[in-house]
PDB file of C-alpha atoms in Angstrom:
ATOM      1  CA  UNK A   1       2.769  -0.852  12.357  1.00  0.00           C
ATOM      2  CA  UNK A   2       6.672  -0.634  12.273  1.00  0.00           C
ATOM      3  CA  UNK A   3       8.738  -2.753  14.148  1.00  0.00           C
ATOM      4  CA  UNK A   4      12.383  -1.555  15.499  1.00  0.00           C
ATOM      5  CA  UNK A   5      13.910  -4.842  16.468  1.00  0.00           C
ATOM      6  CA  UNK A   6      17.382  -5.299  18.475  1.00  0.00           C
ATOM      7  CA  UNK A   7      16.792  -8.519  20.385  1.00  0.00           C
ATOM      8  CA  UNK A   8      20.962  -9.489  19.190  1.00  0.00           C
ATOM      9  CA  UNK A   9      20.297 -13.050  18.461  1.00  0.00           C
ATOM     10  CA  UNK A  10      16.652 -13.223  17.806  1.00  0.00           C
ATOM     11  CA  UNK A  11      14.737 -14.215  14.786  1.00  0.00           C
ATOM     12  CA  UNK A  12      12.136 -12.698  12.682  1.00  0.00           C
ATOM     13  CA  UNK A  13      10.058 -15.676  11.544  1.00  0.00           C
ATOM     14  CA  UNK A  14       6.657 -15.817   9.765  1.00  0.00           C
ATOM     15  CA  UNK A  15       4.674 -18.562  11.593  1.00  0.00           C
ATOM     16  CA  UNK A  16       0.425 -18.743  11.269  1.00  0.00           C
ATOM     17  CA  UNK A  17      -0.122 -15.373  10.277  1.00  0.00           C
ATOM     18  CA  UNK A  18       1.895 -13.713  12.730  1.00  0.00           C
ATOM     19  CA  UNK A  19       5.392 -12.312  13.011  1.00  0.00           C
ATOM     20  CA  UNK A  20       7.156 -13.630  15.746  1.00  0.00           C
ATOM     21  CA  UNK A  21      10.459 -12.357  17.179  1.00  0.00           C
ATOM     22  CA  UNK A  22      12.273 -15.836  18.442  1.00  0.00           C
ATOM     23  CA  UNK A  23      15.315 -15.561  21.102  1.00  0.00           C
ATOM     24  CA  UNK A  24      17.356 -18.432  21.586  1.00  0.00           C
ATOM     25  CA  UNK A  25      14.663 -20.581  23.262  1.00  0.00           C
ATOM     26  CA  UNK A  26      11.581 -18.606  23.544  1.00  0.00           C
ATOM     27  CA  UNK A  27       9.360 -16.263  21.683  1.00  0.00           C
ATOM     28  CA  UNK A  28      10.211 -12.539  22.891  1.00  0.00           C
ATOM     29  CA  UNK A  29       7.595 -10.962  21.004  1.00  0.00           C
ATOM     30  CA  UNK A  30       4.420 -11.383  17.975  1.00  0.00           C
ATOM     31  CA  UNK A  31       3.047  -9.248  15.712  1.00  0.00           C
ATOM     32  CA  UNK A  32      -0.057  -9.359  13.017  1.00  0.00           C
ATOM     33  CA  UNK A  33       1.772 -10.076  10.518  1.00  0.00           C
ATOM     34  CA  UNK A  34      -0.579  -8.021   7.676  1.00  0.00           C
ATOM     35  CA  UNK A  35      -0.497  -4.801   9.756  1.00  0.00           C
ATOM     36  CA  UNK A  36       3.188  -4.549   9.624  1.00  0.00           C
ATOM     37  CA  UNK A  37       4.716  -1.819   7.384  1.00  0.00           C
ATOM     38  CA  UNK A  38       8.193  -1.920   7.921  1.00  0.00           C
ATOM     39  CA  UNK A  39      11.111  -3.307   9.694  1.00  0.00           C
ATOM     40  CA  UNK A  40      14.183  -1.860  11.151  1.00  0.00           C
ATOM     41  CA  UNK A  41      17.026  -4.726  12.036  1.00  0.00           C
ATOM     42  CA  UNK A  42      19.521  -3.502  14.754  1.00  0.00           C
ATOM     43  CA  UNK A  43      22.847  -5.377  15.052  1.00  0.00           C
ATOM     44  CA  UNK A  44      22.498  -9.415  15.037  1.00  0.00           C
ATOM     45  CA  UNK A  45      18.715  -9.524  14.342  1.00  0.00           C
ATOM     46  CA  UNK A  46      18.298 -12.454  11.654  1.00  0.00           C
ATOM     47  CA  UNK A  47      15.532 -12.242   9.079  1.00  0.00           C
ATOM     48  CA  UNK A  48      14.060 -16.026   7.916  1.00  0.00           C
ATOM     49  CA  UNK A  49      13.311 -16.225   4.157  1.00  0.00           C
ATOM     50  CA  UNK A  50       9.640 -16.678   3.993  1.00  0.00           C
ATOM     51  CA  UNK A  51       9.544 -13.547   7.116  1.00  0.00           C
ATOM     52  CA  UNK A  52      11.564 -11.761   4.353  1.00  0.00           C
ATOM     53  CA  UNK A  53       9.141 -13.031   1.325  1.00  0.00           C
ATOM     54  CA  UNK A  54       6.106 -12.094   3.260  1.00  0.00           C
ATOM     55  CA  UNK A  55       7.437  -8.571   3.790  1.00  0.00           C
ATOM     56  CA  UNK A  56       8.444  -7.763   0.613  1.00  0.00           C
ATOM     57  CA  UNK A  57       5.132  -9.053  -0.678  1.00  0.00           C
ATOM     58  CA  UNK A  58       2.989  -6.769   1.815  1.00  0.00           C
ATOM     59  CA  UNK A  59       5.301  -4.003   0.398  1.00  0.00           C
ATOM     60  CA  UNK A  60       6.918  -3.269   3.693  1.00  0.00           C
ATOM     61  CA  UNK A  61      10.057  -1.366   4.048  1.00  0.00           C
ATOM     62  CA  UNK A  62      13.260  -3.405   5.804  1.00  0.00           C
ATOM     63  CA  UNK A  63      16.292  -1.632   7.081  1.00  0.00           C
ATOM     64  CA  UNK A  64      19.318  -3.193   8.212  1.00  0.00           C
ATOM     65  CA  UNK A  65      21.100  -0.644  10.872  1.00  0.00           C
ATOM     66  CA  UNK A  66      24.297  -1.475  12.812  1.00  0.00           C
ATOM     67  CA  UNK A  67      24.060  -1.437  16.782  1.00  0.00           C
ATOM     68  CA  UNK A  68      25.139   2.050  16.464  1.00  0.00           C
ATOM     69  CA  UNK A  69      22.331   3.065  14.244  1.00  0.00           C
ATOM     70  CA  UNK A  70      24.742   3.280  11.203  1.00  0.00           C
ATOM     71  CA  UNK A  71      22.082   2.210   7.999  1.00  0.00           C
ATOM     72  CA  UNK A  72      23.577  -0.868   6.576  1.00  0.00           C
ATOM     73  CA  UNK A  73      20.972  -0.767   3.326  1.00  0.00           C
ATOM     74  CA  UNK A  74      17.367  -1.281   2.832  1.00  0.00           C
ATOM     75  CA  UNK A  75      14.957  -4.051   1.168  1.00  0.00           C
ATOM     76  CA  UNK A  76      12.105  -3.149  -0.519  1.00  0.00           C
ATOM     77  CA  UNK A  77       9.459  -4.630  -3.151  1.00  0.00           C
ATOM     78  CA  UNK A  78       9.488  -3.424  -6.723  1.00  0.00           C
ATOM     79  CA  UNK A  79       6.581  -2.134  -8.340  1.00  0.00           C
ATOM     80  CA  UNK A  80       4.898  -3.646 -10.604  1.00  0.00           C
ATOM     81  CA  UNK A  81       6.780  -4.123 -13.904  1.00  0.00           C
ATOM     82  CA  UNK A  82       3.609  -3.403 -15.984  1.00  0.00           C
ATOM     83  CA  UNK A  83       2.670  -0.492 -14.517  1.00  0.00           C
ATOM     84  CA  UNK A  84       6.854   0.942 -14.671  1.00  0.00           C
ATOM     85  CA  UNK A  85       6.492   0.109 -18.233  1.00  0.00           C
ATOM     86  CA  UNK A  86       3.479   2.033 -19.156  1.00  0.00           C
ATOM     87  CA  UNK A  87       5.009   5.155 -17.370  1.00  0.00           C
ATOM     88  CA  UNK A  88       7.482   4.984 -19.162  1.00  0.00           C
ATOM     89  CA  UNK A  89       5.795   4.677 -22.794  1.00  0.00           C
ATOM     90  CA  UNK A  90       3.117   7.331 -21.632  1.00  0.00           C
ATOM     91  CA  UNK A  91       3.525  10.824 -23.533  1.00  0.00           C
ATOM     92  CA  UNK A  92       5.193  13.416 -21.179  1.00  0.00           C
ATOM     93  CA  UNK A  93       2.756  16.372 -21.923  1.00  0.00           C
ATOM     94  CA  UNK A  94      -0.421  14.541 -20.639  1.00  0.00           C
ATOM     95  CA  UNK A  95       1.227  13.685 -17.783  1.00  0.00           C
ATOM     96  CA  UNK A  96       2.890  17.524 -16.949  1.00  0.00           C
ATOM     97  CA  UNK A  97      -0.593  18.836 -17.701  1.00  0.00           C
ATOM     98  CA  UNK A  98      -2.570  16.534 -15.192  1.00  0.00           C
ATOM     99  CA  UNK A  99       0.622  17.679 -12.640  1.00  0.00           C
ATOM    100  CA  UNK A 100      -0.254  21.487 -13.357  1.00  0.00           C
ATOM    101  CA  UNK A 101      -3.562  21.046 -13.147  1.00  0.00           C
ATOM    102  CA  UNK A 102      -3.534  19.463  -9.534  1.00  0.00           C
ATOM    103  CA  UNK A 103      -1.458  21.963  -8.221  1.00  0.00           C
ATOM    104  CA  UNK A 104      -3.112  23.192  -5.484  1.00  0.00           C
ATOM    105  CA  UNK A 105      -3.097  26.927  -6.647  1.00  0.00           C
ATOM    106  CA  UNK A 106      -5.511  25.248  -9.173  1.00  0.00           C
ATOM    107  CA  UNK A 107      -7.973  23.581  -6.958  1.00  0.00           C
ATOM    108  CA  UNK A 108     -10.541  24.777  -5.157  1.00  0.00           C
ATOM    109  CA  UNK A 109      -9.617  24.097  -1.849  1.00  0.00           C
ATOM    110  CA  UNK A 110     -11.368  25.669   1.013  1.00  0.00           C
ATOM    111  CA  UNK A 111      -9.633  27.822   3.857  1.00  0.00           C
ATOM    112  CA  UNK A 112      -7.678  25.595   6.022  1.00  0.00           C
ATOM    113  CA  UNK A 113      -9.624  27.719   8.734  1.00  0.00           C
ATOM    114  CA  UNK A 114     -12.407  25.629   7.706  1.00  0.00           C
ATOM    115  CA  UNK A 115     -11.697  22.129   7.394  1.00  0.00           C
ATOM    116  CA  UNK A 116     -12.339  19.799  10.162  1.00  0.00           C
ATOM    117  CA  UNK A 117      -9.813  17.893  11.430  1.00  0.00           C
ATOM    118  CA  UNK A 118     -10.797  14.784  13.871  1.00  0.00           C
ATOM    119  CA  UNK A 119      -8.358  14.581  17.025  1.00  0.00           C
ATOM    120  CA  UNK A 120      -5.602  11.442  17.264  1.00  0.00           C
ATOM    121  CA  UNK A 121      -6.818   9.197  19.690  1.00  0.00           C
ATOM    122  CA  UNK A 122      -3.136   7.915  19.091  1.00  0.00           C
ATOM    123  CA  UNK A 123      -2.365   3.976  19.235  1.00  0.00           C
ATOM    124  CA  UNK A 124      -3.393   2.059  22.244  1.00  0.00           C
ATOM    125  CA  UNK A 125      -2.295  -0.916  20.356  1.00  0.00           C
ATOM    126  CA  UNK A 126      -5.854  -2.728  20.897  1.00  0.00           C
ATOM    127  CA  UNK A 127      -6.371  -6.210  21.450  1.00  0.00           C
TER     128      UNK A 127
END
């Protein structure tokens, strides 16, 4: 789920498992907070700290827009240091071969004529 906030004033918290969007007095809006995948901040749409933790824990993507839709600059977690480090000490031709080799001129992929596709039943947002 990605959520496109632009309540100006409102709050992004991280309260019980849930994301809620807080106005002035009232909550406006929740949201399970595991299922959300990124964040888009219009205008004056704050961001609490432990929201912000949370997020960048799950991984989610936050992007911080102007009113105008202008992108301010974007938040995301790093990956995980040990993993960036054995990339990086990996030898190159093992890794160029195993990228040739999945090409998919290289695989045997059936005839897109006969793969089976099951129909979007789109998001009713369920309860």
């Amino acid at each position: 789920m990605h959520l496109y906030l632009a309540h100006q004033g409102g709050t992004l918290r991280l309260r019980q498992g849930r994301l809620l969007l807080e106005g002035e007095e009232d909550p406006i809006a929740s949201f399970p907070a595991r299922q959300v995948r990124g964040v888009a901040l219009f205008g004056n749409v704050r961001l609490s700290t432990p929201a912000l933790v949370f997020l960048l824990r799950q991984g989610a993507a936050l992007h911080f827009f102007s009113l105008e839709g202008a992108l301010h600059g974007s938040a995301g977690a790093h990956p995980d240091p040990e993993v960036l480090k054995a990339q990086l000490q990996a030898p190159p031709l093992p890794l160029a071969r195993a990228f040739v080799e999945a090409h998919p001129t290289t695989l045997d992929i059936p005839s897109p004529a006969l793969i089976a596709c099951p129909q979007s039943r789109g998001s009713g947002g369920g309860s």
